[in-house]
Amino acid sequence: MTQNAARETLRDDEREDDPDEGPPPDDRNEGPSDGDSSPRPRRARRLLKWSAAVLALLIIGAAGAGYLYYRQLNDNIKKDPLNLGDTKVAEPTPNAAGQTPLNILLIGSDARDTEENQQLGGARETFGSTPLADVQMLVHLSADRSNMSVISMPRDTLVEIPKCTDPDDGTVYPASYGRTMTNQSLGHGGPGCTVATWQELTGIHIDHFVMVDFAGVVSMADAVGGVPVCVDANIHSRDGQGHGSGLKLSKGTHPIKGEQALQWLRTRYGFEDGSDLARAEAQHMYMNSLVRELRANATLSSPNKLRRLAEKATEALTVDPGLDTVKKLYDLSSELRKVKPERITMTTMPNRYVGARVEPTEDAEKLFRLVRDDIALDGKDAKPAKAEEKVPSDPAADDAEIAVQVLNGTRTDTLQAASGRTGTVAGVLKEKGFTGTTADTTSALSEKRTVVRYPSADLEGDARRVARALGIPADSVKRSTEVSGVTLVVGADWREGTEYKVPEEDNTTPESAQALNGADDKACMHVNPDYTW
């Protein structure tokens, strides 16, 4: 694993901006003073500078099956463990058809560990230094394979990086003291620590990761062929101080590939207001266009192009053991290709300033919940028919014989646990005939929704009977190895009263996520007049 070459501690501000784009404006590196009443510059939603090529690999399609099965290509693929953290997130429950979602974390490494990466990435002083996960993007494929949701995280998001152990030399990286920029997670043992960081932040189970570097983007983008992009005026991304990616295009739509594609993905100076938010918009447009091209364009029907793409792709990737062969990658691409562009939604994690950095907002947690619950971000999910309640293999005992423990889970990020809830709810159950109920008055957990948990199949019937008696929906009855018997956790949705009311949840994608639909082929980047020619 090349990222183990150097493990020095990085300051928060190291390699924050693209070296070959020159220094950023002063207000990029300094938070406003306490007395500054001027509005903050809109914060960068830092996206995958080179993600489009990775996504392309995953959705190549059946036409290339013959060449993607070359046995020799397997040796090209670099492998790393999936998760280096101690905390595991449970896999999602299968739907009625037995299908489960797939979550793949795409990681763009800024490693400058080869001559080619150095030439493309610039910054000679960073050669061989610990790489950063400057791009982090979660691809969620729905359980029924009807839609795809993408969430990107700004690289300077402040998170708690968990304890990770390097799989190569056994180095233990303790959990970060306070919050640290998320891109530093890659230097804590490898991509498996970035996966662990995402899982702890979002509660989303991640099945796979795919990591690529600068050189991988250029070679793969070149092998795929041109991807059409649009600008509304002539653009040259370069100013008098040398800032800019060097991208030069005339007004209109142009197919770009190779290094020019990398320039497009990295351009900040020249698009819109020159912020990273504009760069993110351009990256989304490129990725959507790439998806459409791969589905409609016949360029990949050429055996030589397919072979070249396969070779370049496998040389560029580092993956987890679940994707460590060409066949596994091909099988994954076949699953992803089932989604039509109009059912692909790309978003950026909603965030707010913390000094010069950002942190997730309440809208971010809502976005994470939608993904956890496998709810399409485009709002086009068919309304599910009311599912019939599952009939347990072991029927419920008599109410008086069911032992129930009640815990208080009403604590939230902003509210203390509601006093007396376990005693009140336990009293309700006893009045209904569940005389074996006990209240844990010392618990102060945090559970957003009231849930009934049970440890084994022989107690499922009892758990469902308790839920019915209180009006708790069947999908809030969960099997869990964390409990020893039927356990009712009173959630933040039941902080008062004796009657449980099922909360109505807003399942619309937050506007702050800046959603972009994959079928939007009319998008055109606005060019800043200061960068036209």
Short mmCIF file of C-alpha atoms in Angstrom, two decimals:
data_model
loop_
_atom_site.label_atom_id
_atom_site.label_comp_id
_atom_site.label_asym_id
_atom_site.label_seq_id
_atom_site.Cartn_x
_atom_site.Cartn_y
_atom_site.Cartn_z
CA MET A 1 0.00 0.00 0.00
CA THR A 2 1.81 3.09 -1.26
CA GLN A 3 0.26 5.44 1.24
CA ASN A 4 2.33 3.80 3.98
CA ALA A 5 5.52 5.41 2.65
CA ALA A 6 5.18 8.30 5.06
CA ARG A 7 2.99 8.67 8.11
CA GLU A 8 3.84 12.12 9.40
CA THR A 9 1.21 14.05 11.26
CA LEU A 10 -0.57 16.59 9.06
CA ARG A 11 -1.78 19.97 10.18
CA ASP A 12 -5.38 20.81 9.38
CA ASP A 13 -4.32 23.34 6.78
CA GLU A 14 -1.81 21.24 4.87
CA ARG A 15 -2.50 20.87 1.13
CA GLU A 16 -5.91 22.44 1.55
CA ASP A 17 -6.03 23.89 -1.97
CA ASP A 18 -4.87 22.58 -5.31
CA PRO A 19 -1.15 23.37 -5.58
CA ASP A 20 -1.20 23.84 -9.33
CA GLU A 21 -4.02 26.34 -9.08
CA GLY A 22 -1.93 28.74 -7.04
CA PRO A 23 -2.85 30.20 -3.66
CA PRO A 24 -6.52 30.78 -2.94
CA PRO A 25 -7.98 34.16 -2.12
CA ASP A 26 -7.28 35.27 1.47
CA ASP A 27 -10.83 34.56 2.60
CA ARG A 28 -10.42 30.90 1.71
CA ASN A 29 -7.88 30.21 4.45
CA GLU A 30 -9.06 32.55 7.15
CA GLY A 31 -12.40 32.48 8.89
CA PRO A 32 -14.04 35.86 9.39
CA SER A 33 -13.23 37.70 12.59
CA ASP A 34 -15.83 37.96 15.29
CA GLY A 35 -16.53 41.51 14.30
CA ASP A 36 -16.85 40.86 10.59
CA SER A 37 -20.45 41.38 9.53
CA SER A 38 -19.86 40.69 5.85
CA PRO A 39 -21.36 37.47 4.47
CA ARG A 40 -19.07 34.48 4.32
CA PRO A 41 -18.05 33.32 0.85
CA ARG A 42 -20.10 30.30 -0.17
CA ARG A 43 -18.22 27.23 0.95
CA ALA A 44 -16.75 24.72 -1.44
CA ARG A 45 -18.56 21.47 -1.79
CA ARG A 46 -15.36 19.70 -2.58
CA LEU A 47 -16.09 16.83 -4.87
CA LEU A 48 -14.24 14.19 -6.72
CA LYS A 49 -11.61 15.87 -8.84
CA TRP A 50 -11.13 12.60 -10.61
CA SER A 51 -14.30 10.67 -9.67
CA ALA A 52 -15.92 10.60 -13.08
CA ALA A 53 -13.48 8.01 -14.37
CA VAL A 54 -14.07 5.78 -11.35
CA LEU A 55 -17.82 5.98 -11.77
CA ALA A 56 -17.32 5.21 -15.46
CA LEU A 57 -15.55 1.97 -14.62
CA LEU A 58 -18.40 0.87 -12.41
CA ILE A 59 -21.05 1.38 -15.11
CA ILE A 60 -19.23 0.22 -18.23
CA GLY A 61 -21.74 -2.49 -19.16
CA ALA A 62 -22.07 -5.86 -20.75
CA ALA A 63 -20.41 -5.00 -24.07
CA GLY A 64 -16.99 -5.34 -22.52
CA ALA A 65 -17.47 -8.66 -20.77
CA GLY A 66 -15.05 -10.57 -22.98
CA TYR A 67 -12.12 -8.30 -22.26
CA LEU A 68 -12.99 -7.55 -18.65
CA TYR A 69 -12.53 -11.23 -17.87
CA TYR A 70 -8.86 -11.30 -18.78
CA ARG A 71 -7.29 -13.25 -15.98
CA GLN A 72 -4.07 -11.27 -16.17
CA LEU A 73 -5.88 -8.07 -15.24
CA ASN A 74 -6.59 -9.35 -11.75
CA ASP A 75 -2.93 -8.92 -10.84
CA ASN A 76 -3.16 -5.21 -11.69
CA ILE A 77 -5.74 -4.52 -9.01
CA LYS A 78 -4.39 -3.31 -5.67
CA LYS A 79 -6.25 -4.43 -2.54
CA ASP A 80 -6.76 -3.12 0.99
CA PRO A 81 -9.07 -4.13 3.88
CA LEU A 82 -12.57 -2.68 3.79
CA ASN A 83 -12.83 -1.35 7.35
CA LEU A 84 -10.01 -0.60 9.77
CA GLY A 85 -12.25 0.65 12.58
CA ASP A 86 -13.64 -1.20 15.58
CA THR A 87 -17.27 -0.14 15.16
CA LYS A 88 -19.34 -2.10 12.68
CA VAL A 89 -22.65 -0.95 11.21
CA ALA A 90 -25.31 -3.59 10.71
CA GLU A 91 -26.20 -4.49 7.14
CA PRO A 92 -29.60 -3.22 5.97
CA THR A 93 -32.63 -5.47 6.24
CA PRO A 94 -33.58 -7.08 2.88
CA ASN A 95 -36.78 -5.88 1.23
CA ALA A 96 -39.80 -8.10 0.57
CA ALA A 97 -38.05 -9.58 -2.49
CA GLY A 98 -34.92 -10.41 -0.48
CA GLN A 99 -32.86 -7.61 -2.09
CA THR A 100 -30.48 -5.32 -0.21
CA PRO A 101 -28.97 -1.94 -1.19
CA LEU A 102 -25.33 -1.55 -2.18
CA ASN A 103 -23.17 1.27 -0.83
CA ILE A 104 -19.80 1.97 -2.47
CA LEU A 105 -17.42 4.68 -1.23
CA LEU A 106 -15.41 6.32 -4.03
CA ILE A 107 -12.14 7.83 -2.82
CA GLY A 108 -9.87 10.17 -4.76
CA SER A 109 -6.32 10.15 -3.41
CA ASP A 110 -4.06 13.16 -3.94
CA ALA A 111 -1.00 10.88 -3.74
CA ARG A 112 2.03 12.30 -5.55
CA ASP A 113 4.05 9.12 -5.21
CA THR A 114 4.97 8.59 -8.87
CA GLU A 115 6.48 10.83 -11.54
CA GLU A 116 3.19 10.82 -13.45
CA ASN A 117 1.12 11.76 -10.39
CA GLN A 118 3.67 14.47 -9.56
CA GLN A 119 3.44 15.97 -13.02
CA LEU A 120 -0.37 15.96 -12.99
CA GLY A 121 -0.78 17.11 -9.40
CA GLY A 122 2.08 19.57 -9.10
CA ALA A 123 3.35 20.57 -5.64
CA ARG A 124 6.85 19.05 -5.81
CA GLU A 125 7.32 19.67 -2.10
CA THR A 126 4.61 17.10 -1.31
CA PHE A 127 6.22 14.22 -3.24
CA GLY A 128 5.96 11.00 -1.23
CA SER A 129 4.03 12.59 1.64
CA THR A 130 1.03 10.99 3.30
CA PRO A 131 -1.85 11.04 0.80
CA LEU A 132 -5.15 12.70 1.63
CA ALA A 133 -8.65 11.49 0.74
CA ASP A 134 -9.47 14.78 -0.94
CA VAL A 135 -12.47 13.19 -2.64
CA GLN A 136 -15.08 11.14 -0.84
CA MET A 137 -18.31 10.18 -2.53
CA LEU A 138 -20.85 7.57 -1.47
CA VAL A 139 -22.76 5.78 -4.24
CA HIS A 140 -25.98 4.17 -3.02
CA LEU A 141 -27.69 1.63 -5.28
CA SER A 142 -31.26 0.94 -4.17
CA ALA A 143 -32.28 -2.55 -3.13
CA ASP A 144 -34.58 -2.93 -6.15
CA ARG A 145 -31.89 -1.46 -8.46
CA SER A 146 -34.31 1.19 -9.71
CA ASN A 147 -32.36 4.27 -8.60
CA MET A 148 -28.96 5.56 -7.52
CA SER A 149 -28.11 8.28 -5.02
CA VAL A 150 -24.71 9.94 -4.69
CA ILE A 151 -23.53 11.96 -1.67
CA SER A 152 -20.21 13.78 -1.75
CA MET A 153 -18.53 15.14 1.38
CA PRO A 154 -16.42 18.32 1.40
CA ARG A 155 -12.82 17.36 2.04
CA ASP A 156 -12.46 19.80 4.95
CA THR A 157 -15.48 18.50 6.85
CA LEU A 158 -14.66 18.19 10.55
CA VAL A 159 -15.32 14.66 11.81
CA GLU A 160 -14.18 12.31 14.55
CA ILE A 161 -11.82 9.83 12.93
CA PRO A 162 -12.12 6.51 14.79
CA LYS A 163 -9.27 4.33 16.02
CA CYS A 164 -7.73 2.51 13.04
CA THR A 165 -4.98 -0.09 12.74
CA ASP A 166 -2.68 -0.16 9.73
CA PRO A 167 -3.03 -3.60 8.10
CA ASP A 168 0.57 -3.55 6.81
CA ASP A 169 2.70 -2.73 9.83
CA GLY A 170 0.21 -2.87 12.72
CA THR A 171 0.53 0.82 13.57
CA VAL A 172 -2.41 1.88 15.74
CA TYR A 173 -3.83 5.34 15.04
CA PRO A 174 -5.88 6.40 18.06
CA ALA A 175 -9.23 8.07 17.62
CA SER A 176 -8.79 11.74 16.80
CA TYR A 177 -8.83 14.08 19.75
CA GLY A 178 -11.69 16.42 18.90
CA ARG A 179 -12.64 16.79 15.27
CA THR A 180 -10.28 16.51 12.33
CA MET A 181 -10.57 17.15 8.60
CA THR A 182 -12.06 14.07 6.99
CA ASN A 183 -9.45 13.89 4.23
CA GLN A 184 -6.79 12.98 6.81
CA SER A 185 -8.54 9.64 7.47
CA LEU A 186 -6.67 8.08 4.52
CA GLY A 187 -3.37 8.59 6.33
CA HIS A 188 -4.58 6.57 9.34
CA GLY A 189 -3.86 3.17 7.82
CA GLY A 190 -5.44 3.46 4.40
CA PRO A 191 -8.86 3.63 2.72
CA GLY A 192 -10.34 1.29 5.32
CA CYS A 193 -10.09 4.12 7.86
CA THR A 194 -11.95 6.46 5.51
CA VAL A 195 -14.69 3.83 5.30
CA ALA A 196 -14.76 3.54 9.10
CA THR A 197 -15.03 7.34 9.41
CA TRP A 198 -17.99 7.46 7.03
CA GLN A 199 -19.80 4.65 8.80
CA GLU A 200 -19.45 6.27 12.22
CA LEU A 201 -20.65 9.63 10.91
CA THR A 202 -23.57 8.44 8.79
CA GLY A 203 -24.68 5.11 10.25
CA ILE A 204 -24.69 3.79 6.67
CA HIS A 205 -23.27 0.31 6.11
CA ILE A 206 -20.60 0.46 3.38
CA ASP A 207 -20.16 -2.64 1.25
CA HIS A 208 -17.15 -1.64 -0.87
CA PHE A 209 -14.67 1.10 -1.64
CA VAL A 210 -12.87 2.09 -4.86
CA MET A 211 -9.85 4.43 -4.73
CA VAL A 212 -8.06 6.09 -7.68
CA ASP A 213 -5.30 8.70 -8.13
CA PHE A 214 -4.53 11.52 -10.62
CA ALA A 215 -2.92 9.29 -13.24
CA GLY A 216 -5.82 6.87 -13.08
CA VAL A 217 -8.29 9.58 -13.98
CA VAL A 218 -6.38 10.75 -17.01
CA SER A 219 -5.69 7.28 -18.41
CA MET A 220 -9.23 5.99 -17.83
CA ALA A 221 -10.90 9.14 -19.14
CA ASP A 222 -8.75 8.93 -22.26
CA ALA A 223 -9.62 5.25 -22.78
CA VAL A 224 -13.36 5.90 -22.42
CA GLY A 225 -13.32 8.64 -25.08
CA GLY A 226 -14.69 12.17 -25.20
CA VAL A 227 -17.39 13.36 -22.81
CA PRO A 228 -19.40 16.41 -23.97
CA VAL A 229 -19.35 19.48 -21.71
CA CYS A 230 -20.76 22.95 -22.26
CA VAL A 231 -19.61 26.51 -21.46
CA ASP A 232 -21.67 29.62 -22.18
CA ALA A 233 -18.61 31.67 -23.25
CA ASN A 234 -14.96 31.23 -24.17
CA ILE A 235 -12.99 30.22 -21.07
CA HIS A 236 -9.32 30.14 -20.12
CA SER A 237 -8.77 29.12 -16.50
CA ARG A 238 -5.60 31.10 -15.84
CA ASP A 239 -4.97 34.54 -14.35
CA GLY A 240 -1.98 36.86 -14.14
CA GLN A 241 -0.68 35.19 -10.95
CA GLY A 242 -0.79 31.71 -12.48
CA HIS A 243 -4.01 30.63 -10.75
CA GLY A 244 -6.17 28.18 -12.67
CA SER A 245 -6.25 24.69 -14.13
CA GLY A 246 -5.27 25.82 -17.64
CA LEU A 247 -8.57 24.69 -19.16
CA LYS A 248 -9.17 26.52 -22.45
CA LEU A 249 -12.41 26.04 -24.42
CA SER A 250 -14.47 28.12 -26.80
CA LYS A 251 -18.16 28.80 -26.23
CA GLY A 252 -20.43 25.81 -26.79
CA THR A 253 -20.30 22.04 -26.32
CA HIS A 254 -17.05 20.11 -26.67
CA PRO A 255 -16.00 16.47 -26.09
CA ILE A 256 -13.14 16.36 -23.58
CA LYS A 257 -10.93 13.49 -22.46
CA GLY A 258 -7.58 12.68 -20.88
CA GLU A 259 -5.76 15.61 -19.27
CA GLN A 260 -8.37 18.04 -20.52
CA ALA A 261 -11.02 16.09 -18.60
CA LEU A 262 -8.86 16.36 -15.47
CA GLN A 263 -8.57 20.12 -16.08
CA TRP A 264 -12.36 20.40 -16.28
CA LEU A 265 -12.83 18.49 -13.04
CA ARG A 266 -10.26 20.66 -11.23
CA THR A 267 -11.29 24.06 -12.61
CA ARG A 268 -12.29 26.64 -10.01
CA TYR A 269 -11.01 29.88 -11.49
CA GLY A 270 -13.29 30.76 -14.39
CA PHE A 271 -16.55 29.01 -13.47
CA GLU A 272 -19.36 31.06 -11.91
CA ASP A 273 -17.95 32.99 -8.92
CA GLY A 274 -14.67 31.10 -8.77
CA SER A 275 -15.67 29.09 -5.70
CA ASP A 276 -15.39 25.36 -5.11
CA LEU A 277 -19.19 25.27 -5.27
CA ALA A 278 -18.95 26.16 -8.96
CA ARG A 279 -16.27 23.49 -9.41
CA ALA A 280 -18.62 20.96 -7.82
CA GLU A 281 -21.37 21.95 -10.27
CA ALA A 282 -19.02 21.35 -13.18
CA GLN A 283 -18.02 17.97 -11.80
CA HIS A 284 -21.65 16.89 -11.44
CA MET A 285 -22.35 17.93 -15.02
CA TYR A 286 -19.35 15.94 -16.27
CA MET A 287 -20.30 12.82 -14.37
CA ASN A 288 -23.90 12.89 -15.56
CA SER A 289 -22.75 13.41 -19.15
CA LEU A 290 -20.30 10.53 -18.79
CA VAL A 291 -23.05 8.19 -17.60
CA ARG A 292 -25.25 9.12 -20.56
CA GLU A 293 -22.37 8.64 -22.99
CA LEU A 294 -21.51 5.21 -21.66
CA ARG A 295 -25.10 4.06 -22.06
CA ALA A 296 -25.67 5.53 -25.52
CA ASN A 297 -22.29 5.81 -27.24
CA ALA A 298 -20.87 2.97 -29.28
CA THR A 299 -17.22 3.89 -28.69
CA LEU A 300 -16.85 0.99 -26.26
CA SER A 301 -17.78 -1.54 -28.93
CA SER A 302 -14.19 -1.48 -30.19
CA PRO A 303 -12.21 -4.45 -28.80
CA ASN A 304 -9.01 -2.41 -28.65
CA LYS A 305 -10.67 0.42 -26.71
CA LEU A 306 -12.27 -2.05 -24.33
CA ARG A 307 -8.98 -3.79 -23.72
CA ARG A 308 -7.20 -0.48 -23.15
CA LEU A 309 -9.87 0.70 -20.74
CA ALA A 310 -9.71 -2.57 -18.82
CA GLU A 311 -5.94 -2.35 -18.52
CA LYS A 312 -5.90 1.30 -17.45
CA ALA A 313 -8.78 0.84 -15.02
CA THR A 314 -7.31 -2.15 -13.22
CA GLU A 315 -3.90 -0.44 -12.94
CA ALA A 316 -5.49 2.69 -11.46
CA LEU A 317 -7.61 1.12 -8.73
CA THR A 318 -7.26 0.12 -5.11
CA VAL A 319 -10.30 -1.80 -3.88
CA ASP A 320 -11.50 -3.90 -0.96
CA PRO A 321 -11.31 -7.74 -1.11
CA GLY A 322 -14.96 -7.87 -2.19
CA LEU A 323 -13.98 -6.25 -5.50
CA ASP A 324 -10.51 -7.71 -5.99
CA THR A 325 -11.09 -9.47 -9.31
CA VAL A 326 -12.20 -8.28 -12.72
CA LYS A 327 -15.25 -10.52 -12.51
CA LYS A 328 -16.36 -8.94 -9.24
CA LEU A 329 -15.92 -5.45 -10.70
CA TYR A 330 -17.83 -6.46 -13.80
CA ASP A 331 -20.67 -7.95 -11.75
CA LEU A 332 -20.89 -4.69 -9.80
CA SER A 333 -20.92 -2.64 -13.00
CA SER A 334 -23.76 -4.79 -14.31
CA GLU A 335 -25.81 -4.00 -11.22
CA LEU A 336 -25.15 -0.27 -11.50
CA ARG A 337 -26.04 -0.22 -15.20
CA LYS A 338 -29.61 -1.20 -14.36
CA VAL A 339 -30.27 2.38 -13.26
CA LYS A 340 -31.34 4.84 -15.97
CA PRO A 341 -29.80 8.33 -15.92
CA GLU A 342 -33.11 9.93 -14.98
CA ARG A 343 -33.09 7.92 -11.73
CA ILE A 344 -29.58 9.07 -10.70
CA THR A 345 -29.41 11.91 -8.16
CA MET A 346 -26.12 13.58 -7.23
CA THR A 347 -25.90 15.62 -4.05
CA THR A 348 -23.41 17.26 -1.73
CA MET A 349 -23.57 16.80 2.04
CA PRO A 350 -25.26 19.92 3.50
CA ASN A 351 -22.77 21.76 5.68
CA ARG A 352 -22.11 24.95 7.61
CA TYR A 353 -19.02 26.90 8.60
CA VAL A 354 -16.94 26.14 11.66
CA GLY A 355 -14.28 28.80 11.34
CA ALA A 356 -12.61 28.07 8.01
CA ARG A 357 -13.88 24.45 7.96
CA VAL A 358 -17.35 22.93 7.71
CA GLU A 359 -19.49 20.46 9.63
CA PRO A 360 -22.62 18.47 8.72
CA THR A 361 -25.95 20.19 9.34
CA GLU A 362 -29.32 18.77 10.37
CA ASP A 363 -30.11 18.48 6.67
CA ALA A 364 -27.07 16.23 6.31
CA GLU A 365 -28.47 13.84 8.90
CA LYS A 366 -31.77 13.85 7.00
CA LEU A 367 -29.90 12.97 3.80
CA PHE A 368 -28.07 10.14 5.58
CA ARG A 369 -31.40 8.81 6.91
CA LEU A 370 -32.93 8.73 3.44
CA VAL A 371 -30.00 6.62 2.26
CA ARG A 372 -30.13 4.37 5.34
CA ASP A 373 -33.85 3.81 4.71
CA ASP A 374 -33.27 3.26 0.97
CA ILE A 375 -35.52 6.16 -0.02
CA ALA A 376 -34.82 7.55 -3.50
CA LEU A 377 -33.50 11.11 -3.48
CA ASP A 378 -35.36 11.94 -6.70
CA GLY A 379 -38.72 11.53 -4.94
CA LYS A 380 -39.95 9.01 -7.51
CA ASP A 381 -40.27 5.97 -5.29
CA ALA A 382 -43.56 4.20 -5.84
CA LYS A 383 -45.76 4.34 -2.76
CA PRO A 384 -45.33 0.90 -1.24
CA ALA A 385 -48.37 -1.13 -0.53
CA LYS A 386 -48.93 -1.68 3.16
CA ALA A 387 -46.95 -4.79 3.92
CA GLU A 388 -48.62 -7.61 5.74
CA GLU A 389 -47.14 -8.12 9.16
CA LYS A 390 -44.77 -11.03 9.28
CA VAL A 391 -46.07 -14.07 11.09
CA PRO A 392 -43.36 -15.24 13.54
CA SER A 393 -42.40 -18.91 13.53
CA ASP A 394 -42.83 -18.93 17.31
CA PRO A 395 -46.16 -17.32 18.34
CA ALA A 396 -46.36 -14.85 21.18
CA ALA A 397 -46.81 -15.98 24.76
CA ASP A 398 -49.66 -14.68 26.89
CA ASP A 399 -49.26 -10.97 27.64
CA ALA A 400 -48.72 -11.56 31.34
CA GLU A 401 -45.87 -13.98 30.58
CA ILE A 402 -43.92 -11.63 28.31
CA ALA A 403 -40.98 -9.99 30.08
CA VAL A 404 -40.39 -6.49 28.74
CA GLN A 405 -37.62 -4.08 29.69
CA VAL A 406 -38.29 -0.38 29.00
CA LEU A 407 -35.35 1.97 28.31
CA ASN A 408 -35.28 5.73 27.92
CA GLY A 409 -33.96 6.76 24.50
CA THR A 410 -35.44 10.25 24.36
CA ARG A 411 -32.13 12.13 24.56
CA THR A 412 -31.24 14.16 21.45
CA ASP A 413 -28.35 16.35 20.37
CA THR A 414 -30.10 19.37 21.84
CA LEU A 415 -32.37 17.92 24.57
CA GLN A 416 -31.72 15.94 27.73
CA ALA A 417 -33.58 12.67 28.19
CA ALA A 418 -37.21 13.27 29.14
CA SER A 419 -37.68 12.55 32.85
CA GLY A 420 -39.84 9.64 33.96
CA ARG A 421 -40.51 8.18 30.54
CA THR A 422 -39.60 4.58 31.34
CA GLY A 423 -41.87 4.49 34.39
CA THR A 424 -44.77 6.06 32.49
CA VAL A 425 -44.55 3.73 29.48
CA ALA A 426 -43.95 0.69 31.68
CA GLY A 427 -47.13 1.63 33.53
CA VAL A 428 -49.04 1.74 30.24
CA LEU A 429 -47.85 -1.77 29.38
CA LYS A 430 -48.81 -3.11 32.80
CA GLU A 431 -52.29 -1.65 32.44
CA LYS A 432 -52.58 -3.51 29.14
CA GLY A 433 -51.73 -6.80 30.84
CA PHE A 434 -47.96 -7.00 30.40
CA THR A 435 -47.36 -7.44 34.10
CA GLY A 436 -43.78 -8.67 33.57
CA THR A 437 -42.65 -5.20 32.45
CA THR A 438 -39.74 -3.47 34.22
CA ALA A 439 -38.51 0.12 33.84
CA ASP A 440 -34.83 0.97 33.65
CA THR A 441 -34.84 4.40 35.28
CA THR A 442 -31.07 4.90 34.83
CA SER A 443 -30.97 4.68 31.04
CA ALA A 444 -30.47 7.84 28.96
CA LEU A 445 -30.00 6.65 25.40
CA SER A 446 -30.49 8.47 22.10
CA GLU A 447 -33.01 6.81 19.78
CA LYS A 448 -34.81 8.94 17.22
CA ARG A 449 -37.74 6.56 16.84
CA THR A 450 -39.31 4.26 19.39
CA VAL A 451 -38.24 0.68 18.72
CA VAL A 452 -38.87 -2.82 20.09
CA ARG A 453 -35.84 -5.09 19.95
CA TYR A 454 -35.55 -8.83 20.50
CA PRO A 455 -32.47 -11.11 20.49
CA SER A 456 -33.65 -14.35 18.87
CA ALA A 457 -36.38 -15.89 16.71
CA ASP A 458 -38.16 -17.48 19.67
CA LEU A 459 -38.91 -13.99 21.07
CA GLU A 460 -39.98 -12.32 17.81
CA GLY A 461 -43.64 -13.12 18.40
CA ASP A 462 -43.46 -11.58 21.88
CA ALA A 463 -41.79 -8.40 20.52
CA ARG A 464 -44.40 -7.97 17.81
CA ARG A 465 -47.20 -8.46 20.33
CA VAL A 466 -45.78 -5.65 22.50
CA ALA A 467 -45.52 -3.36 19.48
CA ARG A 468 -49.13 -4.01 18.43
CA ALA A 469 -50.38 -3.29 21.94
CA LEU A 470 -48.76 0.17 21.85
CA GLY A 471 -49.48 1.01 18.21
CA ILE A 472 -45.82 0.85 17.22
CA PRO A 473 -45.45 -0.04 13.51
CA ALA A 474 -44.11 -3.44 12.49
CA ASP A 475 -41.02 -1.95 10.83
CA SER A 476 -39.92 -0.66 14.25
CA VAL A 477 -39.57 -4.22 15.56
CA LYS A 478 -35.92 -5.17 15.13
CA ARG A 479 -33.80 -8.19 15.88
CA SER A 480 -30.64 -7.24 17.77
CA THR A 481 -27.82 -9.05 19.53
CA GLU A 482 -27.40 -6.04 21.83
CA VAL A 483 -30.39 -7.05 23.97
CA SER A 484 -31.02 -10.16 26.03
CA GLY A 485 -34.82 -10.08 25.94
CA VAL A 486 -37.75 -8.09 24.56
CA THR A 487 -36.66 -4.47 24.99
CA LEU A 488 -38.71 -1.35 24.34
CA VAL A 489 -36.64 1.79 23.77
CA VAL A 490 -38.81 4.89 24.11
CA GLY A 491 -37.49 7.22 21.44
CA ALA A 492 -37.31 10.97 20.93
CA ASP A 493 -40.61 10.72 19.02
CA TRP A 494 -42.42 9.83 22.29
CA ARG A 495 -41.15 12.33 24.84
CA GLU A 496 -44.56 12.85 26.45
CA GLY A 497 -47.98 11.31 26.85
CA THR A 498 -49.19 7.74 27.23
CA GLU A 499 -50.28 7.11 23.63
CA TYR A 500 -47.75 6.52 20.90
CA LYS A 501 -48.34 8.42 17.66
CA VAL A 502 -46.45 7.29 14.59
CA PRO A 503 -44.50 10.35 13.36
CA GLU A 504 -44.96 11.57 9.82
CA GLU A 505 -41.50 11.88 8.27
CA ASP A 506 -40.50 14.27 5.54
CA ASN A 507 -38.74 12.15 2.92
CA THR A 508 -37.95 14.93 0.46
CA THR A 509 -34.32 15.64 -0.37
CA PRO A 510 -33.13 18.86 1.36
CA GLU A 511 -32.65 21.81 -0.98
CA SER A 512 -29.27 22.41 0.63
CA ALA A 513 -28.06 19.10 -0.87
CA GLN A 514 -27.93 20.78 -4.31
CA ALA A 515 -29.46 17.76 -6.08
CA LEU A 516 -28.75 17.31 -9.79
CA ASN A 517 -30.61 14.77 -11.94
CA GLY A 518 -28.57 12.48 -14.16
CA ALA A 519 -30.77 13.07 -17.21
CA ASP A 520 -30.23 16.84 -17.28
CA ASP A 521 -28.44 17.32 -20.63
CA LYS A 522 -29.13 21.05 -20.94
CA ALA A 523 -26.75 22.18 -18.25
CA CYS A 524 -24.03 24.63 -19.31
CA MET A 525 -21.39 26.19 -17.08
CA HIS A 526 -21.47 29.97 -16.73
CA VAL A 527 -18.06 31.53 -17.42
CA ASN A 528 -16.77 34.33 -15.22
CA PRO A 529 -16.15 37.36 -17.53
CA ASP A 530 -12.70 37.81 -15.98
CA TYR A 531 -11.61 34.48 -17.48
CA THR A 532 -12.94 34.75 -21.00
CA TRP A 533 -11.01 35.42 -24.20
#
